[in-house]
CSV table of C-alpha atoms in Angstrom, one decimal:
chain,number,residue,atom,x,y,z
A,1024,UNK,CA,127.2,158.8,108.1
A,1025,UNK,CA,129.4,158.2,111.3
A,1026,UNK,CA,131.0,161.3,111.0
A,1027,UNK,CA,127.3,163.3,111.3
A,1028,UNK,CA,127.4,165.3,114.8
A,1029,UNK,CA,124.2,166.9,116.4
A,1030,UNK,CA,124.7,170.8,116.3
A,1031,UNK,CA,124.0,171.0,120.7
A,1032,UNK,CA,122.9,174.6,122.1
A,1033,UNK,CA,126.6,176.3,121.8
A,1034,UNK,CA,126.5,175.5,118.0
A,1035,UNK,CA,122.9,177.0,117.7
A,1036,UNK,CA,123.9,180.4,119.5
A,1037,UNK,CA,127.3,181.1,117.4
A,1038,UNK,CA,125.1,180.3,114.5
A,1039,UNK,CA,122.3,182.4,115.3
A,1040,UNK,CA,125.0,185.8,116.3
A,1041,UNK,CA,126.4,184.8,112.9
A,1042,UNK,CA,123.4,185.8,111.3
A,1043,UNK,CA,122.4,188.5,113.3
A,1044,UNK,CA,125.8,190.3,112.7
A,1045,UNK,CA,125.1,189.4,109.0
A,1046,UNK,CA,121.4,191.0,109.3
A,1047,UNK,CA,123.0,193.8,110.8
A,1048,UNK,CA,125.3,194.6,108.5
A,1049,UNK,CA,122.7,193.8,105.5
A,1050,UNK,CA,120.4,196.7,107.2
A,1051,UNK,CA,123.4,199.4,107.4
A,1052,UNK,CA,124.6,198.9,104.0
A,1053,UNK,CA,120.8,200.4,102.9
A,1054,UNK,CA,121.1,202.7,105.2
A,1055,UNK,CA,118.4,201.7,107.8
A,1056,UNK,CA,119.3,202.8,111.5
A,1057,UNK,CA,120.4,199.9,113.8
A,1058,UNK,CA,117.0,200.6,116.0
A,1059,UNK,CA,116.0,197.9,113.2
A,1060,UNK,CA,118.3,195.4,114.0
A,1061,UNK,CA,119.2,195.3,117.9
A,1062,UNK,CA,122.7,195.1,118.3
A,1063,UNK,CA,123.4,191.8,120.5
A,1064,UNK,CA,119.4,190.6,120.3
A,1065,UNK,CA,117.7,189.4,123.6
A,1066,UNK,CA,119.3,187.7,126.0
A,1067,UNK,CA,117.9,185.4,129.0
A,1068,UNK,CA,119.4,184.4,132.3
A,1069,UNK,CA,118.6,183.1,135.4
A,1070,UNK,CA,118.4,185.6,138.7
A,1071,UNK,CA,117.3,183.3,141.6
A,1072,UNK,CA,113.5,182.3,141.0
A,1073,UNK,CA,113.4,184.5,138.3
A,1074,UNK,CA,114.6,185.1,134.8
A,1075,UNK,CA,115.6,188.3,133.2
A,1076,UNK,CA,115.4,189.0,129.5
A,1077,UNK,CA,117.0,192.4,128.4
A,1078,UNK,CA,116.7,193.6,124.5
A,1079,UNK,CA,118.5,196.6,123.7
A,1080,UNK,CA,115.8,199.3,122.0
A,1081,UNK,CA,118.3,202.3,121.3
A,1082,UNK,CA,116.3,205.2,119.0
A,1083,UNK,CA,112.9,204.2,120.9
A,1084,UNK,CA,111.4,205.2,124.0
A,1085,UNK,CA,109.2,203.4,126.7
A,1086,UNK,CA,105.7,204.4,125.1
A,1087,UNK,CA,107.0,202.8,121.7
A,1088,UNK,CA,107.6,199.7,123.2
A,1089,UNK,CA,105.0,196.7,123.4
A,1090,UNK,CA,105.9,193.8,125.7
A,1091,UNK,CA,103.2,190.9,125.9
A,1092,UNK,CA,103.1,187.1,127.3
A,1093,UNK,CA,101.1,184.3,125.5
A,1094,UNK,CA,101.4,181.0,127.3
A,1095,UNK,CA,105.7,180.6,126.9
A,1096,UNK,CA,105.9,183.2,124.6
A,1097,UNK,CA,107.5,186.7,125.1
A,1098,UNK,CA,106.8,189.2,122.7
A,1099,UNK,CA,108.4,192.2,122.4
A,1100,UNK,CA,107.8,194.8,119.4
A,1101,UNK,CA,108.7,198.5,118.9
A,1102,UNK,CA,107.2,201.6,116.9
A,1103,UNK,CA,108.3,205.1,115.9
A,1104,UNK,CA,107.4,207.6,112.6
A,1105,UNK,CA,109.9,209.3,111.3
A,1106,UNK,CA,110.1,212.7,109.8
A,1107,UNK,CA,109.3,212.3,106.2
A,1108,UNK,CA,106.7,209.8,106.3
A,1109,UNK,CA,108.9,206.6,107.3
A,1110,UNK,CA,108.9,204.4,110.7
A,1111,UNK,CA,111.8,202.4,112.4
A,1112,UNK,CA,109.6,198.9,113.7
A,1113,UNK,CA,111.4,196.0,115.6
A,1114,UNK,CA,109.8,193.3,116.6
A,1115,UNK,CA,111.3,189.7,118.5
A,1116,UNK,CA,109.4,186.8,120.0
A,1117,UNK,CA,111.1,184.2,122.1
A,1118,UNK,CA,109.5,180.9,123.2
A,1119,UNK,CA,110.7,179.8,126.6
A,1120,UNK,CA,110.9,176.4,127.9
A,1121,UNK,CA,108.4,177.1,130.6
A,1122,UNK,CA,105.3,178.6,131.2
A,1123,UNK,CA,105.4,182.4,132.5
A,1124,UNK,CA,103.0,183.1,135.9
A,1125,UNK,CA,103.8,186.9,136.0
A,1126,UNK,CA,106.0,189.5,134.2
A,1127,UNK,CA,107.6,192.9,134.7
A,1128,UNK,CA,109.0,195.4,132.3
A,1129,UNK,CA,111.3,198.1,132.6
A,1130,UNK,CA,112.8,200.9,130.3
A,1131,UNK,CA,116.1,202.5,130.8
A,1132,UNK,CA,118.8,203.3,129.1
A,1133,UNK,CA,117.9,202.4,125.7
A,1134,UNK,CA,117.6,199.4,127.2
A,1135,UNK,CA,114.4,197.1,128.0
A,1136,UNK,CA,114.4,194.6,130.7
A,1137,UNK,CA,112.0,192.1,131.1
A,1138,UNK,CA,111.4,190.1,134.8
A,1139,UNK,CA,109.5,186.6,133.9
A,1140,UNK,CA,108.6,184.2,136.8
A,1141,UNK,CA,108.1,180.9,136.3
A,1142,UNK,CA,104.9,179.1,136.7
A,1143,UNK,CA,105.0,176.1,139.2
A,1144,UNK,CA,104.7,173.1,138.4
A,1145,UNK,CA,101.2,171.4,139.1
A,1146,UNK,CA,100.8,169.4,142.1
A,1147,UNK,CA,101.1,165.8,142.3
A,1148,UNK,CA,97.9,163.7,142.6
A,1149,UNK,CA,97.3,160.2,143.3
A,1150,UNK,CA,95.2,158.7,141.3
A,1151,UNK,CA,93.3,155.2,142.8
A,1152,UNK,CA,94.0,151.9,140.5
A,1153,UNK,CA,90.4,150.1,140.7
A,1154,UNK,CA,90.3,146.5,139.7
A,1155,UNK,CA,89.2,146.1,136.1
C-alpha cells in the first residue's frame, strides 16, 4: 500500500461541504425548509485571543435558539412549531481543540455568532525528585 495517502484537514473540509450540500439538497427535494439544514454550517476562526463561531439560523429567531458549553464542546440547537402541527429543529455540536473559559452569543441577521475564549493553560509546577 505505498500509494495510501492520509486524508489531512483540507481533505476532511471538502468532504464534509460535500455532504452537507448533498444533505441539503436531500432535505429540499421532500420539501423541508432549509432552516433544517444551515446553508454553509458553522464556521470557526481566530479573532485575536478569541475565536468566533457563526451558524447561520435563517427562519428562527433569538428565543428559538439554545447555545451551551460542556468542557470543549459547543452546542448550538434551534426550535420553532409550525402552523399545522409541525416544527423546523436544527441542532450542531462542535468539539474544539481546547477548553472554553467564557462564551458570548449574539443574534442578528438570521445569523448567530458565538465569541469563545480560550482557557489558559495551567501553570507550570516544579515538582522536587527525592532520592528513592
Amino acid at each position: 500500500m505505498p500509494d495510501l495517502i492520509s486524508w489531512g484537514t483540507t481533505e476532511l473540509a471538502k468532504l464534509k461541504d460535500d455532504m452537507d450540500r448533498r444533505f441539503c439538497a436531500l432535505f429540499e427535494d421532500f420539501g423541508l425548509p432549509r432552516a433544517v439544514c444551515p446553508e454553509g454550517g458553522m464556521h470557526l476562526e481566530a479573532v485575536g485571543d478569541d475565536w468566533l463561531v457563526t451558524c447561520p439560523l435563517s427562519g428562527f429567531e433569538p428565543e428559538e435558539v439554545a447555545v451551551s458549553v460542556t468542557g470543549r464542546v459547543l452546542s448550538i440547537s434551534a426550535a420553532r412549531e409550525r402552523g399545522g402541527g409541525g416544527s423546523l429543529r436544527m441542532a450542531r455540536e462542535l468539539t474544539l481543540p481546547f477548553a472554553i473559559e467564557a462564551a458570548e452569543a449574539g443574534f442578528s441577521g438570521g445569523t448567530l455568532t458565538v465569541r469563545l475564549r480560550r482557557q489558559g493553560l495551567p501553570p507550570v509546577r516544579s515538582i522536587p525528585v527525592r532520592k528513592s
